[in-house]
Coordinates of C-alpha atoms in Angstrom, one line a residue:
X1 CA -68.5 43.7 16.7
X2 CA -66.1 42.5 19.4
X3 CA -62.5 41.3 18.6
X4 CA -62.2 37.5 18.0
X5 CA -60.0 35.5 20.4
X6 CA -57.4 34.3 17.9
X7 CA -53.8 33.0 18.2
X8 CA -50.9 35.3 17.2
X9 CA -50.9 36.4 13.6
X10 CA -49.3 34.3 10.9
X11 CA -46.1 36.3 10.8
X12 CA -45.4 35.8 14.5
X13 CA -46.0 32.1 14.1
X14 CA -43.6 31.8 11.2
X15 CA -40.9 33.7 13.2
X16 CA -41.3 31.3 16.1
X17 CA -41.0 28.3 13.8
X18 CA -37.8 29.7 12.3
X19 CA -36.3 30.3 15.8
X20 CA -37.1 26.7 16.8
X21 CA -35.5 25.3 13.7
X22 CA -32.3 27.3 14.2
X23 CA -32.1 26.0 17.8
X24 CA -32.6 22.5 16.6
X25 CA -29.8 22.9 14.0
X26 CA -27.4 24.1 16.8
X27 CA -28.3 21.1 18.9
X28 CA -28.0 18.5 16.1
X29 CA -24.1 18.5 16.3
X30 CA -23.5 16.4 19.4
X31 CA -20.7 17.8 21.5
X32 CA -20.6 15.2 24.2
X33 CA -22.7 12.3 25.4
X34 CA -22.8 9.7 28.1
X35 CA -24.2 6.2 27.6
X36 CA -24.9 4.5 30.9
X37 CA -26.3 1.3 29.5
X38 CA -26.5 -0.2 26.0
X39 CA -24.3 1.0 23.2
X40 CA -24.0 2.3 19.7
X41 CA -24.6 -0.1 16.8
X42 CA -23.5 0.9 13.3
X43 CA -25.4 -1.1 10.6
X44 CA -25.1 -1.6 6.9
X45 CA -21.4 -0.8 6.5
X46 CA -21.6 2.4 8.5
X47 CA -18.3 3.7 9.8
X48 CA -16.7 5.5 12.8
X49 CA -14.2 8.2 12.1
X50 CA -12.3 10.6 14.4
X51 CA -10.7 13.7 12.9
X52 CA -8.5 16.1 14.9
X53 CA -8.5 19.9 14.7
X54 CA -5.8 19.7 12.0
X55 CA -7.9 17.6 9.7
X56 CA -5.9 14.4 10.4
X57 CA -7.9 11.2 10.5
X58 CA -6.9 9.7 13.9
X59 CA -9.3 6.8 14.0
X60 CA -11.2 4.9 11.4
X61 CA -13.4 1.8 11.8
X62 CA -15.5 0.7 8.9
X63 CA -15.4 -0.5 5.3
X64 CA -12.5 0.2 2.9
X65 CA -12.9 0.9 -0.8
X66 CA -13.7 -2.8 -1.4
X67 CA -16.3 -3.0 1.3
X68 CA -14.2 -5.0 3.7
X69 CA -14.1 -4.0 7.4
X70 CA -10.8 -2.3 8.4
X71 CA -9.3 -0.5 11.4
X72 CA -6.7 2.2 11.6
X73 CA -5.3 4.2 14.6
X74 CA -2.9 7.1 13.7
X75 CA -0.7 9.5 15.4
X76 CA -1.2 13.3 15.0
X77 CA 1.3 13.3 12.1
X78 CA -0.8 10.8 10.3
X79 CA 1.5 7.8 10.7
X80 CA -0.2 4.5 11.5
X81 CA 0.1 3.0 15.0
X82 CA -2.2 0.0 14.7
X83 CA -4.1 -1.3 11.7
X84 CA -6.3 -4.2 10.8
X85 CA -6.4 -4.5 7.0
X86 CA -6.1 -6.9 4.0
X87 CA -3.2 -8.1 2.0
X88 CA -3.9 -10.1 -1.2
X89 CA -7.5 -10.6 0.0
X90 CA -6.4 -12.0 3.4
X91 CA -6.8 -10.1 6.8
X92 CA -3.9 -9.1 8.9
X93 CA -3.1 -7.1 12.0
X94 CA 0.0 -4.8 12.3
X95 CA 1.7 -2.5 14.7
X96 CA 4.0 0.2 13.1
X97 CA 6.6 2.6 14.4
X98 CA 6.9 6.3 13.5
X99 CA 8.7 5.5 10.3
X100 CA 5.8 3.3 9.2
X101 CA 8.0 0.2 9.7
X102 CA 6.1 -2.9 10.9
X103 CA 7.1 -3.9 14.4
X104 CA 4.7 -6.8 14.6
X105 CA 2.3 -8.4 12.1
X106 CA 0.5 -11.7 11.7
X107 CA 1.0 -13.4 8.4
X108 CA -1.7 -12.7 5.7
X109 CA 0.4 -14.3 2.9
X110 CA 1.0 -17.5 4.8
X111 CA -2.5 -17.7 6.3
X112 CA -1.2 -17.9 9.9
X113 CA 1.7 -17.3 12.2
X114 CA 3.8 -14.2 12.4
X115 CA 4.9 -12.0 9.4
X116 CA 7.1 -9.5 11.2
X117 CA 9.6 -9.5 12.8
X118 CA 11.7 -12.3 11.4
X119 CA 13.1 -14.3 14.3
X120 CA 16.6 -15.7 14.4
X121 CA 17.4 -19.3 15.6
X122 CA 20.7 -19.5 17.4
X123 CA 22.8 -22.4 16.2
X124 CA 25.8 -23.9 17.8
X125 CA 28.6 -26.0 16.2
X126 CA 28.8 -29.7 17.1
X127 CA 32.3 -30.1 15.6
X128 CA 35.8 -28.8 16.0
X129 CA 37.4 -27.2 12.9
X130 CA 40.2 -29.2 11.2
X131 CA 42.8 -26.5 12.0
X132 CA 41.9 -26.5 15.7
X133 CA 44.3 -29.5 16.2
X134 CA 48.0 -29.6 16.8
X135 CA 50.7 -28.7 16.1
X136 CA 50.0 -25.2 17.6
X137 CA 46.3 -24.8 18.6
X138 CA 47.3 -22.3 21.3
X139 CA 48.6 -19.7 18.9
X140 CA 45.3 -18.6 17.6
X141 CA 44.4 -18.1 13.9
X142 CA 41.8 -16.6 11.6
X143 CA 39.9 -18.4 8.8
X144 CA 37.4 -17.6 6.1
X145 CA 34.9 -20.3 6.9
X146 CA 34.6 -23.5 9.0
X147 CA 35.3 -26.9 7.5
X148 CA 35.8 -30.5 8.5
X149 CA 37.9 -33.4 7.2
X150 CA 36.0 -35.8 5.0
X151 CA 37.0 -38.8 7.1
X152 CA 34.6 -37.5 9.7
X153 CA 31.7 -37.7 7.3
X154 CA 31.6 -41.4 6.5
X155 CA 28.0 -41.3 7.8
X156 CA 25.6 -38.4 8.3
X157 CA 26.8 -36.2 11.1
X158 CA 25.1 -33.3 13.0
X159 CA 27.4 -30.3 12.5
X160 CA 25.1 -27.5 13.9
X161 CA 22.3 -27.6 16.4
X162 CA 19.8 -25.3 18.1
X163 CA 16.3 -25.1 19.4
X164 CA 13.4 -22.9 18.5
X165 CA 9.9 -21.7 19.4
X166 CA 8.3 -21.8 16.0
X167 CA 6.3 -18.6 15.3
X168 CA 6.7 -18.5 11.5
X169 CA 5.8 -20.9 8.7
X170 CA 9.1 -20.8 6.9
X171 CA 12.9 -20.8 7.6
X172 CA 15.9 -19.7 5.6
X173 CA 19.6 -19.8 6.3
X174 CA 22.8 -18.3 4.9
X175 CA 25.5 -20.9 4.8
X176 CA 29.0 -21.5 3.4
X177 CA 28.9 -25.1 2.0
X178 CA 30.7 -27.2 -0.6
X179 CA 34.2 -28.5 -1.2
X180 CA 36.8 -26.8 0.9
X181 CA 39.7 -29.0 -0.2
X182 CA 39.6 -31.7 -2.9
X183 CA 37.7 -32.1 -6.1
X184 CA 35.9 -35.4 -6.1
X185 CA 33.6 -35.6 -3.1
X186 CA 29.9 -34.6 -3.1
X187 CA 28.7 -33.3 0.2
X188 CA 24.9 -33.4 1.0
X189 CA 23.4 -31.0 3.6
X190 CA 20.1 -31.5 5.4
X191 CA 18.2 -29.0 7.6
X192 CA 16.0 -30.9 10.1
X193 CA 13.3 -29.9 12.5
X194 CA 12.6 -32.4 15.2
X195 CA 14.5 -35.0 13.1
X196 CA 12.4 -34.4 9.9
X197 CA 14.3 -33.0 6.8
X198 CA 12.7 -29.8 5.7
X199 CA 15.3 -28.9 3.1
X200 CA 18.5 -30.4 1.6
X201 CA 21.0 -29.7 -1.1
X202 CA 24.4 -30.8 -2.5
X203 CA 27.2 -28.4 -3.3
X204 CA 30.3 -29.5 -5.3
X205 CA 31.6 -25.9 -5.6
X206 CA 32.0 -23.5 -2.7
X207 CA 29.0 -21.3 -2.0
X208 CA 28.0 -18.6 0.4
X209 CA 24.3 -18.3 -0.4
X210 CA 20.8 -18.2 1.2
X211 CA 19.1 -21.6 1.3
X212 CA 15.3 -21.7 1.5
X213 CA 12.8 -20.6 2.5
X214 CA 11.7 -24.1 3.7
X215 CA 8.2 -24.9 5.0
X216 CA 8.2 -25.5 8.8
X217 CA 4.4 -25.0 9.3
X218 CA 4.1 -28.5 10.8
X219 CA 5.8 -27.1 14.0
X220 CA 4.0 -23.7 14.1
X221 CA 3.3 -22.6 17.7
X222 CA 5.4 -25.5 19.1
X223 CA 8.2 -24.8 21.6
X224 CA 11.6 -26.3 22.1
X225 CA 11.8 -27.7 18.6
X226 CA 15.1 -29.3 17.7
X227 CA 16.9 -27.7 14.7
X228 CA 19.9 -29.4 13.1
X229 CA 22.1 -29.0 10.1
X230 CA 23.7 -32.3 9.1
X231 CA 26.2 -33.3 6.4
X232 CA 27.1 -36.6 4.7
X233 CA 29.0 -37.5 1.5
X234 CA 27.0 -38.8 -1.5
X235 CA 30.4 -39.5 -3.0
X236 CA 33.5 -39.8 -0.9
X237 CA 37.0 -38.6 -1.6
X238 CA 40.0 -37.0 0.1
X239 CA 39.8 -33.5 1.3
X240 CA 37.6 -31.3 3.5
X241 CA 34.0 -30.1 3.5
X242 CA 32.8 -26.5 4.3
X243 CA 30.0 -26.1 6.8
X244 CA 29.5 -22.7 8.2
X245 CA 26.2 -21.0 9.3
X246 CA 26.0 -17.2 9.1
X247 CA 22.4 -16.9 10.0
X248 CA 19.1 -18.8 10.4
X249 CA 15.8 -16.9 10.4
X250 CA 12.2 -17.9 10.7
X251 CA 10.2 -15.8 8.3
X252 CA 6.8 -15.4 6.7

């Protein structure tokens, strides 16, 4: 009987299948690709991750442990360069230096505006210190803090003034306030933005403390906003009143 015309035997066919499978496995790890049109869409909380040859996660875009979408770009040493994440349930964006210090961040806690950096407001005195008058103003002198005679405070007076582009929702200031000389007057200080009082206090002692933070969100993103510190006397009396600003900062 003549030989039947049959395909290769079963062993050869299995060997071919194994070789094909091994070739497919080698090709399944994509080494490079070009997409001319269209794009890549990741669905259902998939993620994109880039890991360097040292095992450092350089880039991650996807869900965090709570299922919220986050973003992180890192240096080769693992420190964060850019991140989009969550603080107390609210989203924020931040840029960090090599020591992980935030250089810039929007404000998650305040739901808007800038969180970092805090921004100073330059303030300029609108009065002359009491001891800047004769008999010998040309000699020069030192002093612990600025103060003004109570006779100049019969009505509310602007003692410090500046202007600001408001990028934060709050402001705080360190000031020396209270009675410089005398023991009966009660000075009242008001911090004003565009003429509106955002914070005020009285000080019958002599204090060097931080006042605030006070809410200035009404002027957020506005430029050339007037900032003033005024003083008046709730109760008059002989003597002098301290009014020195050490710093004014817009903050989150």
